[in-house]
PDB file of C-alpha atoms in Angstrom:
ATOM      1  CA  MET A  10     -44.779  74.367 -34.692  1.00  0.00           C
ATOM      2  CA  LEU A  11     -46.347  71.520 -36.633  1.00  0.00           C
ATOM      3  CA  LYS A  12     -45.498  71.297 -40.329  1.00  0.00           C
ATOM      4  CA  LEU A  13     -47.850  69.277 -42.512  1.00  0.00           C
ATOM      5  CA  LEU A  14     -47.567  68.326 -46.185  1.00  0.00           C
ATOM      6  CA  LEU A  15     -50.813  67.209 -47.840  1.00  0.00           C
ATOM      7  CA  VAL A  16     -50.309  65.265 -51.065  1.00  0.00           C
ATOM      8  CA  GLY A  17     -53.142  65.032 -53.574  1.00  0.00           C
ATOM      9  CA  ASP A  18     -53.610  63.249 -56.867  1.00  0.00           C
ATOM     10  CA  LYS A  19     -53.985  65.801 -59.658  1.00  0.00           C
ATOM     11  CA  PRO A  20     -55.652  69.195 -60.068  1.00  0.00           C
ATOM     12  CA  SER A  21     -59.382  69.369 -60.606  1.00  0.00           C
ATOM     13  CA  LYS A  22     -60.686  71.343 -63.550  1.00  0.00           C
ATOM     14  CA  LYS A  23     -62.300  73.547 -60.904  1.00  0.00           C
ATOM     15  CA  ASN A  24     -59.015  74.500 -59.231  1.00  0.00           C
ATOM     16  CA  ALA A  25     -58.710  78.264 -58.971  1.00  0.00           C
ATOM     17  CA  ASP A  26     -55.085  77.819 -60.071  1.00  0.00           C
ATOM     18  CA  PRO A  27     -53.826  74.438 -61.351  1.00  0.00           C
ATOM     19  CA  SER A  28     -50.464  75.060 -59.695  1.00  0.00           C
ATOM     20  CA  VAL A  29     -52.105  75.308 -56.254  1.00  0.00           C
ATOM     21  CA  ALA A  30     -53.542  72.020 -55.018  1.00  0.00           C
ATOM     22  CA  PHE A  31     -57.252  71.885 -54.178  1.00  0.00           C
ATOM     23  CA  VAL A  32     -57.945  75.633 -53.854  1.00  0.00           C
ATOM     24  CA  GLY A  33     -61.311  76.520 -55.365  1.00  0.00           C
ATOM     25  CA  THR A  34     -62.755  73.002 -55.192  1.00  0.00           C
ATOM     26  CA  ARG A  35     -65.267  71.275 -52.921  1.00  0.00           C
ATOM     27  CA  SER A  36     -62.433  69.014 -51.825  1.00  0.00           C
ATOM     28  CA  TYR A  37     -60.681  72.085 -50.402  1.00  0.00           C
ATOM     29  CA  LYS A  38     -63.647  72.770 -48.106  1.00  0.00           C
ATOM     30  CA  THR A  39     -63.516  69.164 -46.931  1.00  0.00           C
ATOM     31  CA  ILE A  40     -59.771  69.457 -46.285  1.00  0.00           C
ATOM     32  CA  GLU A  41     -60.272  72.683 -44.313  1.00  0.00           C
ATOM     33  CA  ASN A  42     -62.888  70.938 -42.182  1.00  0.00           C
ATOM     34  CA  TRP A  43     -60.589  67.968 -41.586  1.00  0.00           C
ATOM     35  CA  LEU A  44     -57.654  70.205 -40.687  1.00  0.00           C
ATOM     36  CA  SER A  45     -59.774  72.094 -38.153  1.00  0.00           C
ATOM     37  CA  GLN A  46     -60.395  68.756 -36.417  1.00  0.00           C
ATOM     38  CA  MET A  47     -56.801  67.507 -36.548  1.00  0.00           C
ATOM     39  CA  VAL A  48     -54.327  70.367 -36.116  1.00  0.00           C
ATOM     40  CA  GLU A  49     -53.885  73.659 -34.314  1.00  0.00           C
ATOM     41  CA  GLU A  50     -54.553  76.872 -36.219  1.00  0.00           C
ATOM     42  CA  ASP A  51     -50.889  77.876 -36.235  1.00  0.00           C
ATOM     43  CA  ALA A  52     -49.795  74.722 -38.089  1.00  0.00           C
ATOM     44  CA  GLU A  53     -47.902  75.268 -41.325  1.00  0.00           C
ATOM     45  CA  VAL A  54     -49.817  73.378 -44.025  1.00  0.00           C
ATOM     46  CA  VAL A  55     -48.507  72.898 -47.563  1.00  0.00           C
ATOM     47  CA  MET A  56     -50.577  71.199 -50.266  1.00  0.00           C
ATOM     48  CA  ILE A  57     -49.232  69.722 -53.495  1.00  0.00           C
ATOM     49  CA  ASN A  58     -50.429  67.321 -56.168  1.00  0.00           C
ATOM     50  CA  ARG A  59     -48.378  64.299 -57.206  1.00  0.00           C
ATOM     51  CA  VAL A  60     -48.306  65.564 -60.814  1.00  0.00           C
ATOM     52  CA  ASP A  61     -46.786  68.924 -59.865  1.00  0.00           C
ATOM     53  CA  PRO A  62     -43.344  69.358 -61.510  1.00  0.00           C
ATOM     54  CA  LYS A  63     -41.890  70.338 -58.111  1.00  0.00           C
ATOM     55  CA  PHE A  64     -43.358  67.318 -56.283  1.00  0.00           C
ATOM     56  CA  ALA A  65     -40.111  65.368 -55.748  1.00  0.00           C
ATOM     57  CA  GLN A  66     -38.199  68.529 -54.823  1.00  0.00           C
ATOM     58  CA  LEU A  67     -40.840  69.512 -52.260  1.00  0.00           C
ATOM     59  CA  LEU A  68     -40.808  65.997 -50.778  1.00  0.00           C
ATOM     60  CA  VAL A  69     -37.067  66.254 -50.159  1.00  0.00           C
ATOM     61  CA  HIS A  70     -37.521  69.671 -48.542  1.00  0.00           C
ATOM     62  CA  ALA A  71     -40.432  68.412 -46.429  1.00  0.00           C
ATOM     63  CA  SER A  72     -38.433  65.409 -45.251  1.00  0.00           C
ATOM     64  CA  LEU A  73     -35.456  67.554 -44.275  1.00  0.00           C
ATOM     65  CA  GLN A  74     -37.701  70.039 -42.477  1.00  0.00           C
ATOM     66  CA  LYS A  75     -39.534  67.282 -40.530  1.00  0.00           C
ATOM     67  CA  TYR A  76     -42.949  67.769 -42.114  1.00  0.00           C
ATOM     68  CA  LYS A  77     -45.616  65.181 -41.371  1.00  0.00           C
ATOM     69  CA  ILE A  78     -46.801  63.863 -44.746  1.00  0.00           C
ATOM     70  CA  VAL A  79     -50.446  62.958 -45.372  1.00  0.00           C
ATOM     71  CA  ALA A  80     -51.563  61.346 -48.624  1.00  0.00           C
ATOM     72  CA  LEU A  81     -55.098  62.171 -49.709  1.00  0.00           C
ATOM     73  CA  GLY A  82     -56.231  59.027 -51.468  1.00  0.00           C
ATOM     74  CA  VAL A  83     -54.743  55.902 -52.997  1.00  0.00           C
ATOM     75  CA  GLU A  84     -53.078  57.576 -56.001  1.00  0.00           C
ATOM     76  CA  ALA A  85     -51.271  60.098 -53.813  1.00  0.00           C
ATOM     77  CA  ALA A  86     -50.137  57.326 -51.466  1.00  0.00           C
ATOM     78  CA  GLN A  87     -48.833  55.263 -54.380  1.00  0.00           C
ATOM     79  CA  ALA A  88     -46.891  58.270 -55.686  1.00  0.00           C
ATOM     80  CA  LEU A  89     -45.185  58.568 -52.301  1.00  0.00           C
ATOM     81  CA  VAL A  90     -44.341  54.860 -52.242  1.00  0.00           C
ATOM     82  CA  ASN A  91     -42.957  55.098 -55.786  1.00  0.00           C
ATOM     83  CA  LEU A  92     -40.561  57.804 -54.593  1.00  0.00           C
ATOM     84  CA  GLY A  93     -39.447  55.767 -51.595  1.00  0.00           C
ATOM     85  CA  VAL A  94     -41.416  57.614 -48.912  1.00  0.00           C
ATOM     86  CA  THR A  95     -42.392  55.153 -46.203  1.00  0.00           C
ATOM     87  CA  ARG A  96     -43.500  57.389 -43.347  1.00  0.00           C
ATOM     88  CA  PHE A  97     -46.850  58.953 -44.173  1.00  0.00           C
ATOM     89  CA  PHE A  98     -50.506  58.648 -43.241  1.00  0.00           C
ATOM     90  CA  ARG A  99     -53.177  57.956 -45.854  1.00  0.00           C
ATOM     91  CA  LEU A 100     -56.566  59.605 -45.555  1.00  0.00           C
ATOM     92  CA  PRO A 101     -59.380  58.954 -48.015  1.00  0.00           C
ATOM     93  CA  HIS A 102     -59.541  61.262 -51.011  1.00  0.00           C
ATOM     94  CA  PRO A 103     -61.637  64.324 -50.045  1.00  0.00           C
ATOM     95  CA  SER A 104     -63.708  64.313 -53.245  1.00  0.00           C
ATOM     96  CA  GLY A 105     -67.481  64.427 -52.956  1.00  0.00           C
ATOM     97  CA  ARG A 106     -67.484  61.419 -55.283  1.00  0.00           C
ATOM     98  CA  ASN A 107     -65.793  59.299 -52.622  1.00  0.00           C
ATOM     99  CA  ARG A 108     -68.669  57.299 -51.159  1.00  0.00           C
ATOM    100  CA  LYS A 109     -66.619  56.390 -48.100  1.00  0.00           C
ATOM    101  CA  LEU A 110     -67.111  59.978 -46.951  1.00  0.00           C
ATOM    102  CA  ASN A 111     -70.845  59.311 -46.559  1.00  0.00           C
ATOM    103  CA  ASP A 112     -69.977  57.170 -43.533  1.00  0.00           C
ATOM    104  CA  LYS A 113     -69.445  59.826 -40.844  1.00  0.00           C
ATOM    105  CA  LYS A 114     -68.211  57.235 -38.340  1.00  0.00           C
ATOM    106  CA  PHE A 115     -65.536  56.048 -40.796  1.00  0.00           C
ATOM    107  CA  VAL A 116     -64.412  59.624 -41.478  1.00  0.00           C
ATOM    108  CA  ALA A 117     -64.276  60.460 -37.762  1.00  0.00           C
ATOM    109  CA  GLN A 118     -62.213  57.321 -37.132  1.00  0.00           C
ATOM    110  CA  GLN A 119     -59.771  58.156 -39.940  1.00  0.00           C
ATOM    111  CA  LEU A 120     -59.354  61.736 -38.708  1.00  0.00           C
ATOM    112  CA  ALA A 121     -58.797  60.569 -35.124  1.00  0.00           C
ATOM    113  CA  GLN A 122     -56.137  58.094 -36.269  1.00  0.00           C
ATOM    114  CA  CYS A 123     -54.432  60.741 -38.387  1.00  0.00           C
ATOM    115  CA  LYS A 124     -54.511  63.239 -35.523  1.00  0.00           C
ATOM    116  CA  GLN A 125     -52.878  60.669 -33.249  1.00  0.00           C
ATOM    117  CA  TRP A 126     -50.247  59.867 -35.894  1.00  0.00           C
ATOM    118  CA  ILE A 127     -49.486  63.578 -36.342  1.00  0.00           C
ATOM    119  CA  LYS A 128     -48.876  63.931 -32.593  1.00  0.00           C
ATOM    120  CA  GLU A 129     -46.375  61.042 -32.539  1.00  0.00           C
ATOM    121  CA  ASP A 130     -42.656  61.842 -32.208  1.00  0.00           C
TER     122      ASP A 130
END
């Protein structure tokens, strides 16, 4: 079964629970849509923000358990690099403020590349 770790930047003020990444935000709906295009329904998906106190601990666990790691945005990707993670895929941040998401062709291309990367190994 596929195991996927999604890394975000920091909780939105609209998060239903600040300790649970993305839930309750518009970004969460975007992520759900993206996941439906990239992975099977039975995939185990864990979401965390880079500012979560358990971030480094979860990264170690995810690495040991062979999770595929996807950074959502530049800040999340930089946090991974800062902790020495080299094997991850970076998608654009799912925020409605991200103008890149207005380009449906760009988004489709990014999702297709991520889906292919997830299937590797």
